C-alpha positions as a Python dict, from the first residue, in 0.01 Angstrom:
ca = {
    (1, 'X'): (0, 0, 0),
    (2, 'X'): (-43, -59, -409),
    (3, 'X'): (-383, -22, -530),
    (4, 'X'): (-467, -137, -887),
    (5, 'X'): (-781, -12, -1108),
    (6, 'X'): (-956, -314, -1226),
    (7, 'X'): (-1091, -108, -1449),
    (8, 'X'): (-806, -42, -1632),
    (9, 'X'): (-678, -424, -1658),
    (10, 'X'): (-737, -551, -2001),
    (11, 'X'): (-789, -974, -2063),
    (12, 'X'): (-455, -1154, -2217),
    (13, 'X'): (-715, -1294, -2502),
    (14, 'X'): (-1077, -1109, -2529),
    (15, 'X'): (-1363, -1348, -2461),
    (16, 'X'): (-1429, -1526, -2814),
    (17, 'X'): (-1095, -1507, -2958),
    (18, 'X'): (-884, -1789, -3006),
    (19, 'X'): (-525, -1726, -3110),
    (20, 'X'): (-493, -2030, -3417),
    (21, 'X'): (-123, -1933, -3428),
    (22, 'X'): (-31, -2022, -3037),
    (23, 'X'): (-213, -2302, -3057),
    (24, 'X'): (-108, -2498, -3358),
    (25, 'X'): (237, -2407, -3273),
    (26, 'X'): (206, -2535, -2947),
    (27, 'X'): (98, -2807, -3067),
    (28, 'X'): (366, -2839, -3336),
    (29, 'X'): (638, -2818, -3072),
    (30, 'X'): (503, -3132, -2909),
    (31, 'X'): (508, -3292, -3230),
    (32, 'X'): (847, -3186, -3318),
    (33, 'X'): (1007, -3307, -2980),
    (34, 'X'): (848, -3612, -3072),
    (35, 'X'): (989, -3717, -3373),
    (36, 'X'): (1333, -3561, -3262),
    (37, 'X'): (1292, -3798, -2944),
    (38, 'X'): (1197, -4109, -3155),
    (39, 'X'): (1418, -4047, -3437),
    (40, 'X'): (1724, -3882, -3260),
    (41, 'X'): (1712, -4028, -2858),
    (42, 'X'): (1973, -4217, -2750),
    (43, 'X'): (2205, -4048, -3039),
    (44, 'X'): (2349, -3866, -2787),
    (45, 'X'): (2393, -4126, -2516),
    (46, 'X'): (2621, -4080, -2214),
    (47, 'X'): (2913, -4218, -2364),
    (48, 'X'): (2959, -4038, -2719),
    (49, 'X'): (2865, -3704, -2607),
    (50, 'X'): (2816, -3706, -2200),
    (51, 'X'): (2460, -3609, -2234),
    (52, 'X'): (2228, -3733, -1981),
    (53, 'X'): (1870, -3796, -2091),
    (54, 'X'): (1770, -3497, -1933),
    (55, 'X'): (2012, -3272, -2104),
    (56, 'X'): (1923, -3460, -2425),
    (57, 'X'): (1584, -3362, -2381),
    (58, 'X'): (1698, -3002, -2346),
    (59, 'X'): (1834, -3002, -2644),
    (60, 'X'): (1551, -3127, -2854),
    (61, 'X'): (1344, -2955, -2657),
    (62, 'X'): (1519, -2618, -2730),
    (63, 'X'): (1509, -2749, -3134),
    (64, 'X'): (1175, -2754, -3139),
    (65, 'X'): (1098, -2440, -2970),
    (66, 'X'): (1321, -2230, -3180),
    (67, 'X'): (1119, -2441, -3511),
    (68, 'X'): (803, -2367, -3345),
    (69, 'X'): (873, -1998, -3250),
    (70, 'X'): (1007, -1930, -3636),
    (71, 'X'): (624, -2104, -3733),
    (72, 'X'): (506, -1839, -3502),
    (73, 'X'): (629, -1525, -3601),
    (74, 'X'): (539, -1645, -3953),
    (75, 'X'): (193, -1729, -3898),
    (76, 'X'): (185, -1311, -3725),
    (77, 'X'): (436, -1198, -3989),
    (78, 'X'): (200, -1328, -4315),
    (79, 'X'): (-141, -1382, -4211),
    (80, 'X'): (-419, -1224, -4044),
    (81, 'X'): (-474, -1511, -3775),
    (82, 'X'): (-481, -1464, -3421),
    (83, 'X'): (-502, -1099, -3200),
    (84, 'X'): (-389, -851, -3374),
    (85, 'X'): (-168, -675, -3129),
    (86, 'X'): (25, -943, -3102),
    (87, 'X'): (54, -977, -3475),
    (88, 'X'): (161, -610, -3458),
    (89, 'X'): (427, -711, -3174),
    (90, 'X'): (561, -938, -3401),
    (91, 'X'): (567, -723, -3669),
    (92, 'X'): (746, -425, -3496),
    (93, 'X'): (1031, -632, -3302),
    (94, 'X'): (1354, -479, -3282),
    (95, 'X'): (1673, -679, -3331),
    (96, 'X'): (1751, -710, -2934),
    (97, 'X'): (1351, -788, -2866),
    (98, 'X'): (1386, -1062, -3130),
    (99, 'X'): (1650, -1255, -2987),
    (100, 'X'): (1493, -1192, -2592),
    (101, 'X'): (1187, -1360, -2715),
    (102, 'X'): (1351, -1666, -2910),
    (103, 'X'): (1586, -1685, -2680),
    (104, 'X'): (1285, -1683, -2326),
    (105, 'X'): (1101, -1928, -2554),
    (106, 'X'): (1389, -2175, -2623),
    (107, 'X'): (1502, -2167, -2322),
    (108, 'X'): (1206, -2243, -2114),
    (109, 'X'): (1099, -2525, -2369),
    (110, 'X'): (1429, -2702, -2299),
    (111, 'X'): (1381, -2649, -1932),
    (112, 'X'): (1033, -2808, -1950),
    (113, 'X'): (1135, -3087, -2159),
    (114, 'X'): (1458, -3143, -1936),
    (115, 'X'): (1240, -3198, -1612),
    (116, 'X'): (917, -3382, -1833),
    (117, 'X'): (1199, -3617, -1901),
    (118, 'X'): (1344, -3644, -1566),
    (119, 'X'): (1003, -3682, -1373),
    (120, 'X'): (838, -3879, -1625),
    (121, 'X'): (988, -4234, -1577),
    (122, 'X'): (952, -4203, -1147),
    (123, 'X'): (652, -4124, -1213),
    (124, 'X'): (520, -4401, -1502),
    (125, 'X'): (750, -4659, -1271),
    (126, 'X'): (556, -4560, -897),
    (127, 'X'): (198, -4555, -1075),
    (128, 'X'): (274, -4923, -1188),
    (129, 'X'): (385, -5050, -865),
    (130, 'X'): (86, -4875, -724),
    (131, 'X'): (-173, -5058, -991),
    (132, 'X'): (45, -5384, -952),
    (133, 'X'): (-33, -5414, -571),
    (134, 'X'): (363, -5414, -524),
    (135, 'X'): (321, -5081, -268),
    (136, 'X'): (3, -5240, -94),
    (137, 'X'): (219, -5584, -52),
    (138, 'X'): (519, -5378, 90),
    (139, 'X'): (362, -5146, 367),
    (140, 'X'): (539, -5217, 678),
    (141, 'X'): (797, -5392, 515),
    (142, 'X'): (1131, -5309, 731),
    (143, 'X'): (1333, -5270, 367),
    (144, 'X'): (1061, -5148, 158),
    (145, 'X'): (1296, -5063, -138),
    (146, 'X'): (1391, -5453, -174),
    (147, 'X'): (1069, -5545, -114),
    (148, 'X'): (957, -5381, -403),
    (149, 'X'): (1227, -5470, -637),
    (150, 'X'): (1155, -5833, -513),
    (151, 'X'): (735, -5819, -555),
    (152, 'X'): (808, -5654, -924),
    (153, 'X'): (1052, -5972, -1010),
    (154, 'X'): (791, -6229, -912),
    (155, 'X'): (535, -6066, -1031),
    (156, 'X'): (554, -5870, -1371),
    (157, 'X'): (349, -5536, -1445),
    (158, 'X'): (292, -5514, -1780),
    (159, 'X'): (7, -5742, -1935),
    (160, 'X'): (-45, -5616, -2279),
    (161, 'X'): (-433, -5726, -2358),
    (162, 'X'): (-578, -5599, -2056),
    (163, 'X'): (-908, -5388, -2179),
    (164, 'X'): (-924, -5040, -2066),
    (165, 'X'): (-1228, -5149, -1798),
    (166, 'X'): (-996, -5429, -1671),
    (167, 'X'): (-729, -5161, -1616),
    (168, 'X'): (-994, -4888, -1436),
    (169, 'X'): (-1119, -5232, -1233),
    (170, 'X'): (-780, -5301, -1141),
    (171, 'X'): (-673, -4929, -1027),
    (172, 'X'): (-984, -4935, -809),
    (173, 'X'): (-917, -5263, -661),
    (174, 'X'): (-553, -5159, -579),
    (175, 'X'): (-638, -4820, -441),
    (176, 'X'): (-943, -4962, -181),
    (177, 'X'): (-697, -5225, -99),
    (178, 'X'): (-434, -5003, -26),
    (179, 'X'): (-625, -4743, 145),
    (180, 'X'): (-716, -5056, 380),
    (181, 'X'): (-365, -5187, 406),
    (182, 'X'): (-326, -4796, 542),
    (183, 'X'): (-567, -4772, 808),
    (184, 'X'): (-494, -5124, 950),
    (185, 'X'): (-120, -4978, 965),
    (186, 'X'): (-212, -4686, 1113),
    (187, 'X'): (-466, -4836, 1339),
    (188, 'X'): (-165, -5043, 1493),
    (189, 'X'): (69, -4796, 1523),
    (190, 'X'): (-192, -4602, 1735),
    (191, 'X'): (-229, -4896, 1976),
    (192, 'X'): (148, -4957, 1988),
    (193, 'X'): (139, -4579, 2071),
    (194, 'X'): (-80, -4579, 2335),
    (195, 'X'): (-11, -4923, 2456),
    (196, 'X'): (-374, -5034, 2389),
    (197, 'X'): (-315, -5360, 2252),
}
């Protein structure tokens, strides 16, 4: 069995110091895949190129990494911000550890990106029919998929001038509903279990 001395371990960032470089290029690599989305999605649709959204994500995704990663290594290269080891990293990189570290950074943006894209519209589109009492009219439905696509039909989501309370009001009202749509379902299942009723 491997033992480690905790007294040895050092802290990725000592207590107090903030490193201004990561974080404003973090922040400029949201920014960036931003305006590339806005500016640039759809460029790329499915028939011109045969990029999915996903993959188009990637790409930008990938941009803006290797953008934000060249902001990075300036920021370490020319100023004194952030730890200094790291600015020393930066400063001592061979050729091959150069291209590793652009290269783990780019690619792991465009993999985040790809799946932020691909989640991100399930996601938005099962919150609404949550909030829009489509799910709680649709328990126990025998084709709840229809059922769904029919309650969303008759009855849009989207109501633009609802205040921010009317839209906390509302996700309370649809989630104590729900939960009580839930137990009464699972209440009669028991009894058609057990033969009570």
């Amino acid at each position: 069995m491997n033992t480690v001395d905790l007294s040895t371990l050092k802290p990725v960032v000592p207590s107090g110091e903030v490193d201004l470089p990561e974080l404003v290029t973090d922040v400029i690599k949201w920014l960036e895949y931003d305006v590339l989305k806005t500016n640039f999605g759809g460029l790329f649709g499915e028939t011109a190129y045969g990029m999915s959204g996903s993959m188009e994500s990637a790409l930008f995704g990938f941009l803006a990494a290797l953008s934000s990663q060249l902001y990075l290594d300036a920021l370490y290269l020319n100023t004194n911000l952030g730890p200094t080891e790291k600015s020393l990293e930066a400063r001592k990189r061979s050729g091959i550890e150069l291209i590793a570290v652009y290269a783990t950074s780019c690619l792991s943006t465009a993999s985040l990106f790809a799946v932020y894209e691909g989640v991100k519209e399930p996601v938005k589109l099962g919150i609404l029919r949550l909030l829009s009492g489509g799910v709680e009219a649709c328990v126990g439905s025998t084709d709840f998929n229809l059922c769904i696509l029919t309650y969303e039909f008759d009855n849009p989501v989207f109501e633009e001038s609802a205040s921010m309370q009317a839209e906390i009001r509302a996700l309370v009202v649809a989630l104590v509903s729900l939960a009580a749509q839930l137990e009464a379902e699972v209440v009669r299942m028991v009894d058609h279990m057990f033969g009570w009723m």
